[in-house]
XYZ file of C-alpha atoms in Angstrom:
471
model
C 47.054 88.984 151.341
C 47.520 86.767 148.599
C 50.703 89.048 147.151
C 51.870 89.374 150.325
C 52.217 85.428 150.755
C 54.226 85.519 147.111
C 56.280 88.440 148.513
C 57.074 86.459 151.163
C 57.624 82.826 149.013
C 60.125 84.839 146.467
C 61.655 86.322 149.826
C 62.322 82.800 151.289
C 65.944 81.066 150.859
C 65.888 78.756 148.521
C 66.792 76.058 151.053
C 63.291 76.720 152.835
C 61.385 76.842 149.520
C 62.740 73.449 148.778
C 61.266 71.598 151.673
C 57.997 73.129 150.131
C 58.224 71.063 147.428
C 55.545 68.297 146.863
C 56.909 64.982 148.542
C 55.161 61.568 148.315
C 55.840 60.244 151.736
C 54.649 63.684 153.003
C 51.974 63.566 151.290
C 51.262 59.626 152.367
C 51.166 60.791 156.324
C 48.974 63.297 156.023
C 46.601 60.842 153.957
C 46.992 58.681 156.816
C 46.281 61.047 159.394
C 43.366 62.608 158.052
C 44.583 66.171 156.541
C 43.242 66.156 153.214
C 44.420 69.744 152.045
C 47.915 68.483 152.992
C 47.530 65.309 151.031
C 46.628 67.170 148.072
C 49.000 69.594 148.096
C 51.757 66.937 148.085
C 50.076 64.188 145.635
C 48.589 65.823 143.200
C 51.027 67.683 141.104
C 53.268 64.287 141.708
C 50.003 62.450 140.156
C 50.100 65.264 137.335
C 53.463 64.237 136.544
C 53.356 60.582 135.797
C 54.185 59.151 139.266
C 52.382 56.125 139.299
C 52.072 56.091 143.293
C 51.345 59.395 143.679
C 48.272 58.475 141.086
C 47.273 55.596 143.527
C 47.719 57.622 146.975
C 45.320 60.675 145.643
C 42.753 58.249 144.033
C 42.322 57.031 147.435
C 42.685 60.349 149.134
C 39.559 61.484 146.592
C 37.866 58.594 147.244
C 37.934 58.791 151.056
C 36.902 61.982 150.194
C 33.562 61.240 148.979
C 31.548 63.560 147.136
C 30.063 63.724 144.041
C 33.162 65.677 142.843
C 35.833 63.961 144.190
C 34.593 60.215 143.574
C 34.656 61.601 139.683
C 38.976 62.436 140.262
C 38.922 59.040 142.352
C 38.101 57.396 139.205
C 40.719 59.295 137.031
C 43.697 58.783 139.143
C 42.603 54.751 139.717
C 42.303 54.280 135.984
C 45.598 56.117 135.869
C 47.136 53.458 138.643
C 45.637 50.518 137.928
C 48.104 49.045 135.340
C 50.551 49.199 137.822
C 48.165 48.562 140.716
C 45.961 45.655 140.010
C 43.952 45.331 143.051
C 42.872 49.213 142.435
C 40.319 47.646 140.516
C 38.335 47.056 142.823
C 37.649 50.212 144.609
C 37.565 51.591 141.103
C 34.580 49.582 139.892
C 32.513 50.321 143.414
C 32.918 53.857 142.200
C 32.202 53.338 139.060
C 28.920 51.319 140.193
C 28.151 54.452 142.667
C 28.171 56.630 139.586
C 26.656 54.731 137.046
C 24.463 51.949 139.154
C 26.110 49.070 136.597
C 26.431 46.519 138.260
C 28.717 44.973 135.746
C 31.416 47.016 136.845
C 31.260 45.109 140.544
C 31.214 41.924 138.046
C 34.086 43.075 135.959
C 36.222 43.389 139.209
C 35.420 40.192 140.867
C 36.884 38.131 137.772
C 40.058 40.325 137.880
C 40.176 39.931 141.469
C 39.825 35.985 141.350
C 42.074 35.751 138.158
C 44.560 37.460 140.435
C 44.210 34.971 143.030
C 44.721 32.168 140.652
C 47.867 33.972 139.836
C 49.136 34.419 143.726
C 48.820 37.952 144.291
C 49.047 37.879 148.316
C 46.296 40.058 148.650
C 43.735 39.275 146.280
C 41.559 36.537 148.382
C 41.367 39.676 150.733
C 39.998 41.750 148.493
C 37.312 39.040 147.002
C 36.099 38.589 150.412
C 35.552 41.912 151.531
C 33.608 42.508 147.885
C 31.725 39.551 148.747
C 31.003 41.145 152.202
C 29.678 44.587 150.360
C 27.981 42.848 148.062
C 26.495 39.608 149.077
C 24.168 38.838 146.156
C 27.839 38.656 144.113
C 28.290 35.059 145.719
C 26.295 31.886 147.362
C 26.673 30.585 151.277
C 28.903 27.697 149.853
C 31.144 29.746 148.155
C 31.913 32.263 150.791
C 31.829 30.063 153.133
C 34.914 27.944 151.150
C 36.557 31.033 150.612
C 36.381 31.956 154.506
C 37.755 28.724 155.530
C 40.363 28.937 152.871
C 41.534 32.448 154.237
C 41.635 30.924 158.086
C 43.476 28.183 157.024
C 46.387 30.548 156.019
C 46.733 31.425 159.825
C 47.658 34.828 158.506
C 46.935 37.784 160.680
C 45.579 40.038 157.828
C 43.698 37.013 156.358
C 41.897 36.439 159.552
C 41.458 40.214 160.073
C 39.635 39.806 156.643
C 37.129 37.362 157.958
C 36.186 38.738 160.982
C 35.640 42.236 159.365
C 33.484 39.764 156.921
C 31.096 38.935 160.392
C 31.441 41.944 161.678
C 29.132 43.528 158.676
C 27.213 40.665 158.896
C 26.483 40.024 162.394
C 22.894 41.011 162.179
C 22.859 37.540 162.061
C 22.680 35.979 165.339
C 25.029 33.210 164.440
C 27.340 35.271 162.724
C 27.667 37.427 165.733
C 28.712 34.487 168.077
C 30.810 33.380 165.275
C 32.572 37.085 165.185
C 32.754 37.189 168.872
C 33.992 33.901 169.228
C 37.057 34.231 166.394
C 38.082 37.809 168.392
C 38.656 35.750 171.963
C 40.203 33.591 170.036
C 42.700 35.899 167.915
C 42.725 39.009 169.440
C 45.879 39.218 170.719
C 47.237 38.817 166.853
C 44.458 40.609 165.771
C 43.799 44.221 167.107
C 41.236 45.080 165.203
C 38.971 42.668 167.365
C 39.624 45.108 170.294
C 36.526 47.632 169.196
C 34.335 44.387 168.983
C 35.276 42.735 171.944
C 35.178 46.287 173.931
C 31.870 46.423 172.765
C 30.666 42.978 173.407
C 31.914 44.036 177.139
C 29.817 47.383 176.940
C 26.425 45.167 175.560
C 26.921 42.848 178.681
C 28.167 45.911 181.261
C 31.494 44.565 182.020
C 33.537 47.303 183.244
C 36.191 45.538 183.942
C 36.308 43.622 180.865
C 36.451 47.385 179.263
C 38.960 48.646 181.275
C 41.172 45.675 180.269
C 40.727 45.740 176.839
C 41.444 49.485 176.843
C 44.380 49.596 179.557
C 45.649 46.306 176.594
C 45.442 49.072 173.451
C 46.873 51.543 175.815
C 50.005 50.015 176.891
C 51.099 49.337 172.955
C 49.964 52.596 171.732
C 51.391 53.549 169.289
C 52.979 50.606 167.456
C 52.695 49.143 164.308
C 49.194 47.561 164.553
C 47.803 49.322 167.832
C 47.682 52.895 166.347
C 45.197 56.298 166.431
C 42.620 54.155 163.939
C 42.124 51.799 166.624
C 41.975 53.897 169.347
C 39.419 55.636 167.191
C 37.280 52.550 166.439
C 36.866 51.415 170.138
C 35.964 55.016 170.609
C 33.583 54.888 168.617
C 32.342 50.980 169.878
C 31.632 52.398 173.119
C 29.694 55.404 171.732
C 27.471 53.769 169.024
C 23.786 54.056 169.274
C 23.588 50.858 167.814
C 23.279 49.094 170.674
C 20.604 49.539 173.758
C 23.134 50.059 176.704
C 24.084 53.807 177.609
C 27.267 54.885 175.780
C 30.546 54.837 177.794
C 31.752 58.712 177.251
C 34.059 58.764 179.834
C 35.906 55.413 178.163
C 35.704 57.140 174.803
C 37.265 60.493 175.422
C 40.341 58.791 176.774
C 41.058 57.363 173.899
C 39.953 59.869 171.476
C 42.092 62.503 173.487
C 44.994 60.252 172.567
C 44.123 59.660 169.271
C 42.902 62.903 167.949
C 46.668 64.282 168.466
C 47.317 61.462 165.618
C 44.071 61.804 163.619
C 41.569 64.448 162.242
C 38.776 62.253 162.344
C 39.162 61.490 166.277
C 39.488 64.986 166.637
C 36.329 65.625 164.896
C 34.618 62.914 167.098
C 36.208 64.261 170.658
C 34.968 67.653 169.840
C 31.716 66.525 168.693
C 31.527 64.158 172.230
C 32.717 67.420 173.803
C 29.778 69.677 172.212
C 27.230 67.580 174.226
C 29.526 66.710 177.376
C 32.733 69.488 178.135
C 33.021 68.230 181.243
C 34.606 65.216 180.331
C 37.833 66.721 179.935
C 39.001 69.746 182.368
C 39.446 72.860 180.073
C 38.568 71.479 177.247
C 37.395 73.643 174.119
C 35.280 71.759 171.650
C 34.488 74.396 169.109
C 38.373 75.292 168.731
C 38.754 71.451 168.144
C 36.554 71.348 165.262
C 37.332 74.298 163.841
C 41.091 72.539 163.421
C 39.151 69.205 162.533
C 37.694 71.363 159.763
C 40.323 73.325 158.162
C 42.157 70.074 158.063
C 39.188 68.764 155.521
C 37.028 66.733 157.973
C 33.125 66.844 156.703
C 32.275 65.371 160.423
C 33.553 68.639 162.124
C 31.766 70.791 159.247
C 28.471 69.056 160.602
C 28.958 69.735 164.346
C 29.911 72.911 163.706
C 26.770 73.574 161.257
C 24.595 72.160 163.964
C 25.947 74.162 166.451
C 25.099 77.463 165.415
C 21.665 76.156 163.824
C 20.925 75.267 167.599
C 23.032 77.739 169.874
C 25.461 74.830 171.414
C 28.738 76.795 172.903
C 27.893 79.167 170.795
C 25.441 82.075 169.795
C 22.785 81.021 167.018
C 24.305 82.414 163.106
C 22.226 81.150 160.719
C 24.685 81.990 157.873
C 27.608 80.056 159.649
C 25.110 77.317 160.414
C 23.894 77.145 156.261
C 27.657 77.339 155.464
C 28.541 74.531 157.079
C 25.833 72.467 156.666
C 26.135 72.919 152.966
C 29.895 71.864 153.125
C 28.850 68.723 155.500
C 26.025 67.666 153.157
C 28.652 67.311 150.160
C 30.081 64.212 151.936
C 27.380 62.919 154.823
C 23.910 61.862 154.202
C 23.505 63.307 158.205
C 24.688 66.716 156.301
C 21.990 66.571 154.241
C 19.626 65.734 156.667
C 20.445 68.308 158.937
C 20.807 70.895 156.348
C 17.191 69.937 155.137
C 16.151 70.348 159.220
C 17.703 74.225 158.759
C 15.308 74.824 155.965
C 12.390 73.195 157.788
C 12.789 75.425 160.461
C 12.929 78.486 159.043
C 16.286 79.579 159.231
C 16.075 80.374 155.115
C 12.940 81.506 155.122
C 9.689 80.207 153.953
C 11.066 80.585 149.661
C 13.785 77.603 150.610
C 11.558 75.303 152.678
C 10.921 72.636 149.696
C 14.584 72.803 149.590
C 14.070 70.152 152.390
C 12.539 67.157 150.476
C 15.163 66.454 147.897
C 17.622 66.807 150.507
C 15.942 64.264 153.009
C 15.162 61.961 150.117
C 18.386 62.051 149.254
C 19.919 60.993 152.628
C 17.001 58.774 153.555
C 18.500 56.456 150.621
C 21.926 56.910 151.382
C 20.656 54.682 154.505
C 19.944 57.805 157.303
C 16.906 56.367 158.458
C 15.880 59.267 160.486
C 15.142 61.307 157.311
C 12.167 58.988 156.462
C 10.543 60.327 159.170
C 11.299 63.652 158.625
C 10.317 63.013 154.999
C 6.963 62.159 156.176
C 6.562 65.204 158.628
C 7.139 67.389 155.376
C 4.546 65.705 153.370
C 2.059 65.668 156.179
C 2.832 69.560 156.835
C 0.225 72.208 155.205
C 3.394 74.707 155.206
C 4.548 76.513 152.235
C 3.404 73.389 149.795
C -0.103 71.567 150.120
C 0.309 68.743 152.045
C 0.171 65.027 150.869
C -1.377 62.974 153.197
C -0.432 59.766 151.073
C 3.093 60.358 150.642
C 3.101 61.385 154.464
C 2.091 57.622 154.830
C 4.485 56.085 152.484
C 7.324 57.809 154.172
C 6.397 56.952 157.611
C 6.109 53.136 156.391
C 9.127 52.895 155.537
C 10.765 54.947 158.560
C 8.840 52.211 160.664
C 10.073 49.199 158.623
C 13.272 50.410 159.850
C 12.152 50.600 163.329
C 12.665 54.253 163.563
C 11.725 55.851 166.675
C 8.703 58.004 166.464
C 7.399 56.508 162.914
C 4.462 54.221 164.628
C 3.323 57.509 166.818
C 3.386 59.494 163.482
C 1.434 56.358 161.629
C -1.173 56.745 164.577
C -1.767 60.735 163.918
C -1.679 60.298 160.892
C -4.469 57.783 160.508
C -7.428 60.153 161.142
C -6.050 62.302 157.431
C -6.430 59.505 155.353
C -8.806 57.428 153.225
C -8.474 54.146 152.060
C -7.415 55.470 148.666
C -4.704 57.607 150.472
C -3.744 54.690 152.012
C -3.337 52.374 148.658
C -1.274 55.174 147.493
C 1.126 55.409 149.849
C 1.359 51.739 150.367
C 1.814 51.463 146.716
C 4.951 54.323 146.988
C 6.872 52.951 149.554
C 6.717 49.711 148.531
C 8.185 50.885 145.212
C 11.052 53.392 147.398
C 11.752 50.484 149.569
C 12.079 47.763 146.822
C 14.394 50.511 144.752
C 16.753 51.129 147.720
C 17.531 47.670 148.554
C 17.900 46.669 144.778
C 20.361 49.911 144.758
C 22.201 48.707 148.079
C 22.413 45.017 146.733
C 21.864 44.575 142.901
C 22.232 41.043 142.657
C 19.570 40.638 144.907
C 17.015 39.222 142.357
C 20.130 37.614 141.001
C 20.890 35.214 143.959
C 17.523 34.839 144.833
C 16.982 33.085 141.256
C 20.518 31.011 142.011
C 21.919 32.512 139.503
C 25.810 31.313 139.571
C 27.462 28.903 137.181
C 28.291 25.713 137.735
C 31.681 26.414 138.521
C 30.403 27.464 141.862
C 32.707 26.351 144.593
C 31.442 24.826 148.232
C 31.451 24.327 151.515
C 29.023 26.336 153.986
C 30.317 29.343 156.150
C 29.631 27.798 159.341
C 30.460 24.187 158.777
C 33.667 25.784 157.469
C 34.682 28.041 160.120
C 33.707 26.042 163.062
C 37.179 24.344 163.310
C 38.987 27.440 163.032
C-alpha cells in the first residue's frame, strides 16, 4: 500500500503536489481545531527548518498533546521559540516542573514574567495571574489580590477574562464563587467566556429559561470572533459536569456539541461519548463512527470511549484486544485512561499474569487527581486475587478516597473494618498520610513555602476582595 501511495505522489501534477507542501497557517487551523496529525504534518518540518513560529505553534501542539513523549518535544521546540517568544516561558517551565518536580523552574518564570511586565509587554500581567492561579503558594492574598484589581482596572476584555478564569479555579471558595458569578452578570456580554459559568450557575439553580437564553445568546453569534466551537464546547460541557449535584442537561449539551463538533475534534469526541450512553438524543445518530473520526484525528478522549466500549459491549460486541488497544493509547494522555485500562486488567480481560498490572496504573492516575482510582486502589489491596492481599494498604487507600469524598470509600472503610488490627490500622494511617501529604506538596510546592510567609519584603498589597469589590 505504502508504494502504491508513492506511485501515486510521483504520478500527481506538480501543481497538486505543491498544495501538499507543509504550510504554517494550515498547519495553525488544524492546531486550532483539534487535528493533531494534521498539525504535525504541517509544523514540524517548518520547525525543523528554523521557522521560529512554526517552533512555537508545534511546542504547543506537543504540549496540548500531553504525554510523557510529547511534553519532552514540547520542551525542545519552546526552548527553540522562546528568544523570540518571551512569554513561552512560562508554559515551558510548568513542563519543565512536570518533568523534573523543580520548582525553581515555576520561580525562574515568574521573574521573567514580572520583568516583562515592568517592561510593557501587553500580555504579561495575564500570564502572572494565571501562574498565580496554578500555583497559589507562588504568591500571598495581598499580592494577588493587587494584581487582580490592577488587571480590572484596565477595563480590558482579555484582562478581565483573566480574572474571572482566576475565580473560576478558585471558586471552591464560597466567596470567590459569588465573586466569579457576580463579575460574569456583570461582563458577560464583553466577556463570552462567562457564558459556560453563568449557564451553569442557571443549571445549579434549575433555571431553564435562564439556560435557554444564555444558549439561544451563544447561538445567534456563532461563529464569530469570540463566540466560536471552544465555547460552544465549554457550556457543553457546564451543563454535563458531574461536579455539581443537579442532573446533567443532555439534551442542552448535544445541541451545542452537534454544532461544535463540525468545528472541533474534541466536541466531537464529547458528542459521541454523550451519544454512547444516550443515541437518542439525536435522530440517526452514530456514535461509534464519531469517535472513530475523533480518533484518527488524534483525540485521546475518543481513544477512551472507544476502549471502554468494547471492554463493556456498548454499541458494540465485547473485543478485548480492541478494548486493550485503545485503552493503552488513552492512558498515554488521561489519568481516566489509566484508570480504566487498570479496570481491564482487574477484570480479567488479560488474564490472571497481567492483573498487578493494575496497581501502578491506578496509583498512577489516583495522583494525577482521578479520585475514583483510590478506591479502586484499595479494592486491589483488599483482594486475595493473584497477589496476597494487604489489608493495611487496603485502608490507606480507602482513607484517602474518602478524604476526597469519593462515593463508596466510607462503605468500603466499614467492610473493611472487621480485616484489620490496630497495627493494620497504624499502618495504613501512617501510608496515606504520607501519599496524601506527597500529592498535595506535588500539586502545590510552595505550600510549606507560603505557609511559613515566605515572600520578600518587596511584597506588594491590597486584598483580593477589598480589591475587586468596586469592580
Amino acid at each position: 500500500m505504502r508504494h502504491l501511495v508513492t506511485l501515486l505522489l510521483l504520478c500527481t501534477p506538480l501543481v497538486t503536489q505543491a498544495v501538499l507542501l507543509p504550510d504554517l497557517e494550515r498547519g495553525i487551523r488544524a492546531l486550532e481545531a483539534g487535528e493533531v496529525e494534521r498539525a504535525e504534518a504541517n509544523l514540524r518540518p517548518l520547525a525543523k527548518a528554523g521557522y521560529v513560529e512554526a517552533q512555537h505553534y508545534l511546542a504547543r501542539l506537543y504540549k496540548q498533546a500531553n504525554t510523557p513523549k510529547s511534553r519532552l518535544e514540547a520542551i525542545r521546540w519552546y526552548e527553540a521559540s522562546v528568544s523570540a517568544y518571551p512569554l513561552d516561558i512560562e508554559p515551558l517551565a510548568r513542563l519543565r516542573f512536570l518533568e523534573t518536580g523543580d520548582p525553581q523552574h515555576l520561580l525562574n518564570a515568574e521573574q521573567a514574567l514580572v520583568r516583562l511586565k515592568k517592561q510593557g509587554h501587553p500580555d504579561a500581567l495575564r500570564r502572572i495571574i494565571r501562574l498565580y492561579r496554578d500555583f497559589p503558594g507562588l504568591v500571598d492574598d495581598a499580592r494577588i489580590g493587587r494584581l487582580l484589581g490592577e488587571a480590572l482596572e484596565t477595563d480590558d476584555p482579555d484582562n478581565i477574562a483573566t480574572v474571572i478564569d482566576w475565580y473560576r479555579k478558585n471558586d471552591g471558595v464560597r466567596e470567590n464563587f459569588i465573586q466569579l458569578i457576580q463579575l460574569c452578570s456583570r461582563h458577560y456580554r464583553r466577556v463570552d467566556d462567562c457564558l459556560p459559568d453563568l449557564v451553569l450557575n442557571a443549571r445549579m439553580g434549575q433555571n431553564d429559561e435562564r439556560m435557554d437564553a444564555l444558549i439561544d445568546q451563544a447561538l445567534s453569534r456563532y461563529p464569530s470572533r469570540d463566540v466560536d466551537a471552544d465555547l460552544l464546547y465549554a457550556m457543553a460541557s457546564a451543563l454535563l459536569t458531574n461536579d455539581v449535584p443537579q442532573p446533567p442537561e443532555q439534551l442542552r449539551a448535544a445541541e451545542l456539541l452537534e454544532i461544535a463538533a463540525k468545528r472541533r475534534v474534541k466536541a466531537l469526541a464529547r458528542l459521541g461519548d454523550l451519544l454512547v450512553d444516550r443515541p437518542d438524543l439525536i435522530e440517526d445518530a452514530d456514535p461509534i463512527g464519531m469517535l472513530e473520526r475523533a480518533h484518527e484525528a488524534g483525540s485521546a478522549e475518543a481513544a477512551l470511549t472507544l476502549g471502554r466500549a468494547y471492554m463493556n459491549g456498548t454499541l458494540v460486541e465485547i473485543d478485548p484486544d480492541r478494548a486493550e488497544d485503545y485503552l493503552k493509547q488513552a492512558a498515554e494522555a488521561l489519568p481516566a485512561g489509566k484508570f480504566s485500562l487498570a479496570r481491564y486488567y482487574m477484570r480479567g480481560f488479560a488474564g490472571d499474569a497481567q492483573y498487578t498490572r493494575a496497581a501502578p496504573l491506578l496509583l498512577d492516575a489516583a495522583r494525577a487527581g482521578y479520585r475514583r482510582a483510590d478506591l479502586d486502589l484499595a479494592r486491589f489491596y483488599s483482594e486475595n486475587r493473584v497477589v496476597k492481599a494487604n489489608p493495611a494498604y487496603a485502608y490507606a487507600f480507602a482513607r484517602i478516597a474518602e478524604t476526597n469524598e469519593v462515593d463508596g470509600a466510607e462503605a468500603f472503610i466499614a467492610q473493611l473494618q472487621p480485616q484489620l488490627d490496630d497495627a493494620m490500622r497504624a499502618e495504613g494511617n501512617a501510608v496515606a498520610e504520607k501519599e496524601y501529604d506527597a500529592r498535595v506538596q506535588r500539586r502545590e510546592p510552595f505550600l510549606k513555602f507560603a505557609m511559613t510567609g515566605g515572600r520578600d519584603s518587596g511584597t506588594e498589597t491590597g486584598s483580593a476582595s477589598a480589591t475587586t469589590a468596586s469592580h
